[in-house]
Amino acid sequence: MNMKSNWLKLNSNSEPKLIFSPSVPRISASTHEALMHAQIFHRSETFHQLIDETSEMLLSILGCGNYTTILAAGSGTLANDIMLANFSVGTRCPLVLVNGEFGQRLLHQCSRYRSDTLVFDAGWGKRFDLVLLETYLKKKHEIDTIFFVAVETSVGMVNPVKKICELARRLGKQVGIDAISALGAVPIDYTSEAISCITGSSGKALLSIPGVLILFIRPKNFNTISGSIPHVLDLRSLLAARKSPGGVRNTLTSVLVYALHNAVADILNEGLSKCYRRGSLLKTHLLEQMKAISINPLANSDCPMVTSFERPNSIEWEKIRDYLKQRNLAVYDNSSYLEKRNIFQVATFGDYSLNEIFYLTNTLKDFLQST
């Protein structure tokens, strides 16, 4: 008996085929093809060229060439750990801006490196009051580094990156940004000289397979730190690997890099502006259809590709989940921070169609009308 084949057949048949989750982007045919590509030796010149070409394309996605791109094996969480370990240690005092789950995670991560980390908490799902933030920064003179997320995925909210960076520049602070859910999803200006580091991941709106962490850094803003930092987090070793074909980026496999390469190439070939317009169009129709069946979005859930909705109060959510699954549908609903706040999310990372949006909303409508 072939246990592997049986397991795949059993489990793939039981899973929904149409998934609206920020953690499961819809990947293209060329990205699928890359996953079948023969591996390239990670110390070879060919691998180094693949890294360089992918890095250059990622700068096009970022919209600003004034950064050094680093790719390594790992998750977006690890990318944030590298940023926080290298750009908080050696500073006077770091500040983390929080208005959702992922800002809170940044705070917890930063506090592991700096127990004196300060927090400016706007409240879950709330906009940052930039007047209050400026007052706070002027009061806390010791703060010299600010970390925050560009898109607070738990809410589906785009934070005012340009305005925060302008405030930081004016007050002489450096900035580190978690852009994991923002890259490829929403146009954001990253040109501010206040920015020292931006993190990303090969999943989400870059439409590849998770497993490649992305760092955009400005080496001139990078402070040399003590040797106490774990080697896997040490930005110096990753910078050295970038300059040498023999350097090891946490033994990053060529298959994942090639998949990311093809995914980003597909986005650029289609055109970023077209991708953004498609996301906005799908969002508009999604909101209209949900409103018609009295399912409301969170007030500040304005990201084109991720929307958080309030769950219908009068109905057991498990019944809706089962009804969707029976019709090959799944939304994102089972993270603890979503369950705690009685919300669910619809994400369209990838080439989704209006017909698929209508199928989701009509299925929800059918269920609600039948109860």
Short mmCIF file of C-alpha atoms in Angstrom, two decimals:
data_model
loop_
_atom_site.label_atom_id
_atom_site.label_comp_id
_atom_site.label_asym_id
_atom_site.label_seq_id
_atom_site.Cartn_x
_atom_site.Cartn_y
_atom_site.Cartn_z
CA MET A 1 0.00 0.00 0.00
CA ASN A 2 1.32 3.44 -0.94
CA MET A 3 0.61 5.38 2.25
CA LYS A 4 1.78 8.70 0.77
CA SER A 5 -0.55 8.49 -2.22
CA ASN A 6 -3.49 7.43 -0.05
CA TRP A 7 -2.92 10.28 2.38
CA LEU A 8 -2.77 12.87 -0.41
CA LYS A 9 -5.85 11.48 -2.13
CA LEU A 10 -7.87 11.31 1.09
CA ASN A 11 -6.96 14.78 2.34
CA SER A 12 -7.01 16.66 -0.96
CA ASN A 13 -10.50 15.38 -1.68
CA SER A 14 -11.79 16.63 1.68
CA GLU A 15 -10.44 20.17 1.37
CA PRO A 16 -12.34 23.10 -0.22
CA LYS A 17 -11.11 24.11 -3.66
CA LEU A 18 -12.06 27.80 -3.53
CA ILE A 19 -10.21 29.32 -0.59
CA PHE A 20 -10.40 32.99 0.41
CA SER A 21 -7.58 33.03 2.96
CA PRO A 22 -4.61 35.42 3.35
CA SER A 23 -2.41 32.45 4.24
CA VAL A 24 -3.21 30.53 1.02
CA PRO A 25 -2.53 32.74 -2.02
CA ARG A 26 -3.62 31.52 -5.44
CA ILE A 27 -0.42 30.77 -7.31
CA SER A 28 -0.01 30.89 -11.08
CA ALA A 29 0.77 28.07 -13.52
CA SER A 30 4.35 29.29 -13.94
CA THR A 31 4.84 29.23 -10.16
CA HIS A 32 3.51 25.66 -10.06
CA GLU A 33 5.96 24.84 -12.84
CA ALA A 34 8.86 26.26 -10.84
CA LEU A 35 8.12 23.88 -7.97
CA MET A 36 8.90 20.98 -10.32
CA HIS A 37 12.21 22.51 -11.39
CA ALA A 38 15.43 20.63 -10.68
CA GLN A 39 17.31 22.02 -7.70
CA ILE A 40 20.35 24.22 -8.25
CA PHE A 41 23.34 23.94 -5.94
CA HIS A 42 22.99 26.85 -3.51
CA ARG A 43 26.69 27.73 -3.73
CA SER A 44 26.70 27.93 -7.53
CA GLU A 45 27.01 31.00 -9.73
CA THR A 46 23.67 30.11 -11.35
CA PHE A 47 21.94 30.24 -7.97
CA HIS A 48 23.59 33.57 -7.23
CA GLN A 49 22.28 34.94 -10.53
CA LEU A 50 18.77 33.69 -9.70
CA ILE A 51 18.96 35.50 -6.35
CA ASP A 52 20.14 38.72 -8.01
CA GLU A 53 17.43 38.71 -10.67
CA THR A 54 14.68 37.96 -8.16
CA SER A 55 16.00 40.67 -5.84
CA GLU A 56 15.91 43.26 -8.62
CA MET A 57 12.32 42.38 -9.52
CA LEU A 58 11.30 42.67 -5.87
CA LEU A 59 12.65 46.23 -5.84
CA SER A 60 10.26 46.94 -8.72
CA ILE A 61 7.40 45.63 -6.58
CA LEU A 62 8.61 47.83 -3.72
CA GLY A 63 8.69 50.83 -6.04
CA CYS A 64 12.01 52.12 -4.75
CA GLY A 65 15.49 51.03 -5.80
CA ASN A 66 17.35 52.64 -2.92
CA TYR A 67 17.54 49.43 -0.86
CA THR A 68 19.64 46.30 -0.63
CA THR A 69 17.49 43.18 -1.00
CA ILE A 70 18.23 40.10 1.08
CA LEU A 71 16.58 36.71 0.54
CA ALA A 72 16.96 33.85 3.00
CA ALA A 73 15.19 30.70 4.10
CA GLY A 74 12.43 31.35 6.61
CA SER A 75 9.05 32.86 7.34
CA GLY A 76 7.84 36.42 7.54
CA THR A 77 8.00 36.09 11.31
CA LEU A 78 11.71 35.28 11.05
CA ALA A 79 12.19 38.29 8.75
CA ASN A 80 10.69 40.47 11.47
CA ASP A 81 12.94 38.85 14.08
CA ILE A 82 15.99 39.70 11.96
CA MET A 83 14.81 43.29 11.56
CA LEU A 84 14.07 43.71 15.25
CA ALA A 85 17.24 42.00 16.45
CA ASN A 86 19.48 44.13 14.24
CA PHE A 87 17.72 47.49 14.32
CA SER A 88 16.55 47.63 17.96
CA VAL A 89 19.74 46.46 19.67
CA GLY A 90 22.15 49.37 19.94
CA THR A 91 19.47 52.05 19.68
CA ARG A 92 18.45 54.27 22.58
CA CYS A 93 14.85 53.07 22.80
CA PRO A 94 12.52 51.32 20.32
CA LEU A 95 8.80 52.05 19.95
CA VAL A 96 6.23 49.69 18.40
CA LEU A 97 2.94 51.00 17.02
CA VAL A 98 0.03 48.64 17.65
CA ASN A 99 -3.52 48.57 16.28
CA GLY A 100 -4.09 44.86 15.70
CA GLU A 101 -2.79 41.32 16.10
CA PHE A 102 0.34 41.70 13.99
CA GLY A 103 1.40 44.96 15.57
CA GLN A 104 1.01 43.16 18.90
CA ARG A 105 3.23 40.34 17.63
CA LEU A 106 5.89 42.87 16.61
CA LEU A 107 5.75 44.25 20.14
CA HIS A 108 6.20 40.79 21.69
CA GLN A 109 9.11 40.03 19.36
CA CYS A 110 10.82 43.37 19.95
CA SER A 111 10.46 43.01 23.71
CA ARG A 112 12.55 39.83 23.58
CA TYR A 113 15.51 41.88 22.36
CA ARG A 114 14.76 45.05 24.28
CA SER A 115 12.85 44.76 27.54
CA ASP A 116 12.52 48.56 27.57
CA THR A 117 10.50 48.59 24.31
CA LEU A 118 7.71 51.17 24.42
CA VAL A 119 4.29 50.82 22.80
CA PHE A 120 1.87 53.29 21.23
CA ASP A 121 -1.41 51.35 21.19
CA ALA A 122 -4.29 52.86 19.23
CA GLY A 123 -6.66 50.03 20.14
CA TRP A 124 -7.54 46.96 18.09
CA GLY A 125 -8.77 47.97 14.63
CA LYS A 126 -8.40 51.70 15.31
CA ARG A 127 -6.58 54.28 13.20
CA PHE A 128 -3.41 55.84 14.56
CA ASP A 129 -3.98 59.40 15.72
CA LEU A 130 -0.87 61.05 14.27
CA VAL A 131 -1.29 64.19 16.37
CA LEU A 132 -1.22 62.09 19.54
CA LEU A 133 1.69 60.08 18.16
CA GLU A 134 3.70 63.23 17.50
CA THR A 135 2.97 64.49 21.01
CA TYR A 136 4.06 61.14 22.45
CA LEU A 137 7.31 61.11 20.45
CA LYS A 138 8.17 64.64 21.54
CA LYS A 139 7.54 63.67 25.16
CA LYS A 140 9.60 60.48 24.96
CA HIS A 141 12.90 61.91 23.71
CA GLU A 142 14.70 58.59 24.18
CA ILE A 143 12.77 56.94 21.32
CA ASP A 144 14.90 56.79 18.18
CA THR A 145 13.43 53.78 16.32
CA ILE A 146 9.80 53.06 15.35
CA PHE A 147 8.43 49.71 14.16
CA PHE A 148 4.95 49.09 12.72
CA VAL A 149 3.03 47.05 10.15
CA ALA A 150 2.06 48.54 6.79
CA VAL A 151 -1.10 46.44 6.48
CA GLU A 152 -2.62 45.17 9.72
CA THR A 153 -3.81 41.85 8.31
CA SER A 154 -5.98 40.93 11.29
CA VAL A 155 -8.20 43.92 10.50
CA GLY A 156 -7.53 44.25 6.78
CA MET A 157 -6.42 47.83 7.42
CA VAL A 158 -3.81 49.90 5.57
CA ASN A 159 -1.77 52.04 7.94
CA PRO A 160 -0.59 55.53 6.87
CA VAL A 161 2.99 54.55 6.05
CA LYS A 162 3.97 57.76 4.26
CA LYS A 163 2.64 60.03 7.02
CA ILE A 164 4.25 58.02 9.82
CA CYS A 165 7.57 58.01 7.96
CA GLU A 166 7.37 61.75 7.34
CA LEU A 167 6.72 62.33 11.04
CA ALA A 168 9.67 60.08 11.92
CA ARG A 169 11.96 61.88 9.45
CA ARG A 170 10.98 65.27 10.81
CA LEU A 171 11.71 64.17 14.38
CA GLY A 172 14.93 62.34 13.50
CA LYS A 173 13.72 58.76 14.10
CA GLN A 174 14.47 55.66 12.02
CA VAL A 175 11.69 53.30 10.93
CA GLY A 176 11.32 49.54 10.42
CA ILE A 177 8.22 48.29 8.58
CA ASP A 178 6.53 44.89 8.42
CA ALA A 179 5.23 44.93 4.82
CA ILE A 180 4.47 41.20 4.62
CA SER A 181 0.81 41.69 3.67
CA ALA A 182 1.39 44.94 1.79
CA LEU A 183 3.89 44.00 -0.93
CA GLY A 184 1.96 43.49 -4.14
CA ALA A 185 -1.37 44.20 -2.46
CA VAL A 186 -1.51 47.96 -2.11
CA PRO A 187 0.59 50.85 -3.50
CA ILE A 188 2.66 52.36 -0.69
CA ASP A 189 5.41 54.98 -0.83
CA TYR A 190 8.60 53.53 0.69
CA THR A 191 10.95 56.30 -0.46
CA SER A 192 11.28 58.06 2.91
CA GLU A 193 14.87 58.39 4.11
CA ALA A 194 13.62 57.54 7.61
CA ILE A 195 13.13 53.89 6.61
CA SER A 196 15.99 51.57 7.56
CA CYS A 197 14.37 48.17 6.99
CA ILE A 198 11.29 46.63 5.36
CA THR A 199 10.30 42.98 5.72
CA GLY A 200 8.36 40.71 3.40
CA SER A 201 7.63 37.08 2.63
CA SER A 202 7.21 34.98 -0.49
CA GLY A 203 3.57 34.24 0.36
CA LYS A 204 0.61 36.62 0.66
CA ALA A 205 0.19 39.04 -2.28
CA LEU A 206 3.51 38.06 -3.87
CA LEU A 207 1.61 34.88 -4.77
CA SER A 208 4.30 32.30 -4.19
CA ILE A 209 4.93 29.53 -1.66
CA PRO A 210 5.90 30.63 1.87
CA GLY A 211 9.46 29.84 2.87
CA VAL A 212 11.52 32.76 1.55
CA LEU A 213 11.96 35.73 3.86
CA ILE A 214 12.63 39.13 2.30
CA LEU A 215 14.50 42.09 3.75
CA PHE A 216 14.97 45.49 2.14
CA ILE A 217 17.62 47.38 4.07
CA ARG A 218 19.67 50.53 3.86
CA PRO A 219 23.14 49.41 5.02
CA LYS A 220 24.14 52.98 5.87
CA ASN A 221 21.48 52.92 8.60
CA PHE A 222 22.66 49.57 9.95
CA ASN A 223 24.47 49.74 13.28
CA THR A 224 27.21 47.21 14.00
CA ILE A 225 26.02 45.18 16.96
CA SER A 226 27.58 42.85 19.48
CA GLY A 227 28.38 39.23 18.75
CA SER A 228 25.69 38.03 21.15
CA ILE A 229 22.97 37.87 18.50
CA PRO A 230 22.26 34.33 17.18
CA HIS A 231 24.01 33.66 13.87
CA VAL A 232 20.73 32.90 12.06
CA LEU A 233 19.53 36.43 12.90
CA ASP A 234 22.79 38.25 12.24
CA LEU A 235 22.31 40.65 9.34
CA ARG A 236 26.06 40.85 8.82
CA SER A 237 26.24 37.20 7.75
CA LEU A 238 23.27 37.63 5.40
CA LEU A 239 24.88 40.70 3.83
CA ALA A 240 28.12 38.76 3.40
CA ALA A 241 26.24 35.90 1.72
CA ARG A 242 24.67 38.34 -0.72
CA LYS A 243 28.11 39.42 -1.92
CA SER A 244 29.47 35.92 -2.42
CA PRO A 245 28.16 33.00 -4.53
CA GLY A 246 29.50 30.72 -1.80
CA GLY A 247 27.55 32.42 0.98
CA VAL A 248 24.78 30.43 2.67
CA ARG A 249 21.41 32.12 3.22
CA ASN A 250 20.21 29.63 5.84
CA THR A 251 20.48 26.99 3.06
CA LEU A 252 17.76 28.52 0.92
CA THR A 253 16.53 26.06 -1.72
CA SER A 254 16.55 27.17 -5.35
CA VAL A 255 13.07 25.73 -5.92
CA LEU A 256 11.45 28.28 -3.59
CA VAL A 257 13.49 31.13 -5.07
CA TYR A 258 12.55 30.07 -8.60
CA ALA A 259 8.87 29.94 -7.58
CA LEU A 260 9.13 33.45 -6.12
CA HIS A 261 10.97 34.61 -9.25
CA ASN A 262 8.17 33.38 -11.51
CA ALA A 263 5.42 34.74 -9.27
CA VAL A 264 6.94 38.23 -9.18
CA ALA A 265 7.64 38.11 -12.92
CA ASP A 266 3.95 37.30 -13.52
CA ILE A 267 2.89 40.29 -11.41
CA LEU A 268 5.24 42.66 -13.22
CA ASN A 269 4.28 41.30 -16.64
CA GLU A 270 0.61 41.91 -15.87
CA GLY A 271 1.44 45.31 -14.40
CA LEU A 272 1.25 46.35 -10.76
CA SER A 273 -1.39 48.98 -11.46
CA LYS A 274 -3.62 46.37 -13.11
CA CYS A 275 -3.19 44.05 -10.11
CA TYR A 276 -4.15 46.89 -7.76
CA ARG A 277 -7.20 47.77 -9.87
CA ARG A 278 -8.36 44.15 -9.90
CA GLY A 279 -8.07 43.98 -6.13
CA SER A 280 -10.06 47.19 -5.71
CA LEU A 281 -12.76 46.02 -8.14
CA LEU A 282 -13.18 42.70 -6.34
CA LYS A 283 -13.33 44.52 -3.01
CA THR A 284 -16.05 46.90 -4.24
CA HIS A 285 -18.27 44.05 -5.43
CA LEU A 286 -17.56 41.97 -2.33
CA LEU A 287 -18.67 44.81 -0.05
CA GLU A 288 -21.80 45.46 -2.13
CA GLN A 289 -22.82 41.80 -2.11
CA MET A 290 -22.13 41.35 1.61
CA LYS A 291 -24.06 44.50 2.47
CA ALA A 292 -27.07 43.13 0.58
CA ILE A 293 -27.18 40.14 2.97
CA SER A 294 -26.48 42.25 6.09
CA ILE A 295 -22.91 41.09 6.64
CA ASN A 296 -20.87 44.13 7.63
CA PRO A 297 -17.13 44.79 7.32
CA LEU A 298 -15.09 46.22 10.15
CA ALA A 299 -15.10 50.00 9.97
CA ASN A 300 -11.44 50.40 8.98
CA SER A 301 -11.00 47.28 6.85
CA ASP A 302 -9.83 49.10 3.71
CA CYS A 303 -7.12 46.81 2.29
CA PRO A 304 -8.12 45.89 -1.30
CA MET A 305 -7.21 42.21 -0.90
CA VAL A 306 -8.12 41.43 2.74
CA THR A 307 -11.46 42.30 4.35
CA SER A 308 -12.62 41.48 7.87
CA PHE A 309 -16.35 40.98 8.44
CA GLU A 310 -18.52 40.64 11.52
CA ARG A 311 -20.00 37.17 11.83
CA PRO A 312 -23.83 36.98 11.80
CA ASN A 313 -24.77 37.17 15.48
CA SER A 314 -27.87 35.01 15.42
CA ILE A 315 -26.37 31.95 13.75
CA GLU A 316 -23.81 29.42 14.92
CA TRP A 317 -20.74 30.08 12.82
CA GLU A 318 -19.79 26.39 12.64
CA LYS A 319 -22.95 25.74 10.60
CA ILE A 320 -21.96 28.41 8.09
CA ARG A 321 -18.43 26.99 7.88
CA ASP A 322 -19.78 23.50 7.21
CA TYR A 323 -22.24 24.81 4.62
CA LEU A 324 -19.43 26.59 2.78
CA LYS A 325 -17.17 23.55 2.93
CA GLN A 326 -19.88 21.33 1.44
CA ARG A 327 -19.86 23.70 -1.52
CA ASN A 328 -16.06 23.71 -1.86
CA LEU A 329 -15.67 27.13 -0.21
CA ALA A 330 -13.58 28.36 2.70
CA VAL A 331 -13.04 31.76 4.28
CA TYR A 332 -10.43 32.57 6.93
CA ASP A 333 -12.02 32.20 10.34
CA ASN A 334 -10.20 29.85 12.69
CA SER A 335 -7.35 31.94 14.07
CA SER A 336 -7.79 32.66 17.76
CA TYR A 337 -7.74 36.45 17.26
CA LEU A 338 -10.60 36.16 14.75
CA GLU A 339 -12.65 33.79 16.90
CA LYS A 340 -12.14 35.99 19.96
CA ARG A 341 -13.62 39.00 18.15
CA ASN A 342 -16.31 37.06 16.28
CA ILE A 343 -15.07 38.01 12.82
CA PHE A 344 -14.03 36.25 9.61
CA GLN A 345 -11.96 37.32 6.63
CA VAL A 346 -12.17 37.15 2.86
CA ALA A 347 -8.84 37.49 1.06
CA THR A 348 -8.20 37.60 -2.69
CA PHE A 349 -4.44 37.18 -3.01
CA GLY A 350 -4.20 36.06 -6.62
CA ASP A 351 -6.18 35.94 -9.85
CA TYR A 352 -9.70 35.70 -8.41
CA SER A 353 -12.72 36.53 -10.55
CA LEU A 354 -15.99 38.36 -9.97
CA ASN A 355 -17.84 35.10 -10.57
CA GLU A 356 -15.99 33.53 -7.65
CA ILE A 357 -16.90 36.47 -5.42
CA PHE A 358 -20.54 36.10 -6.48
CA TYR A 359 -20.44 32.36 -5.82
CA LEU A 360 -19.22 33.00 -2.27
CA THR A 361 -21.76 35.71 -1.49
CA ASN A 362 -24.65 33.84 -3.14
CA THR A 363 -23.80 30.74 -1.12
CA LEU A 364 -23.86 32.79 2.08
CA LYS A 365 -27.15 34.33 0.97
CA ASP A 366 -28.67 30.89 0.33
CA PHE A 367 -27.68 29.72 3.80
CA LEU A 368 -28.99 32.80 5.57
CA GLN A 369 -32.31 32.63 3.73
CA SER A 370 -32.73 28.95 4.59
CA THR A 371 -32.38 29.45 8.35
#
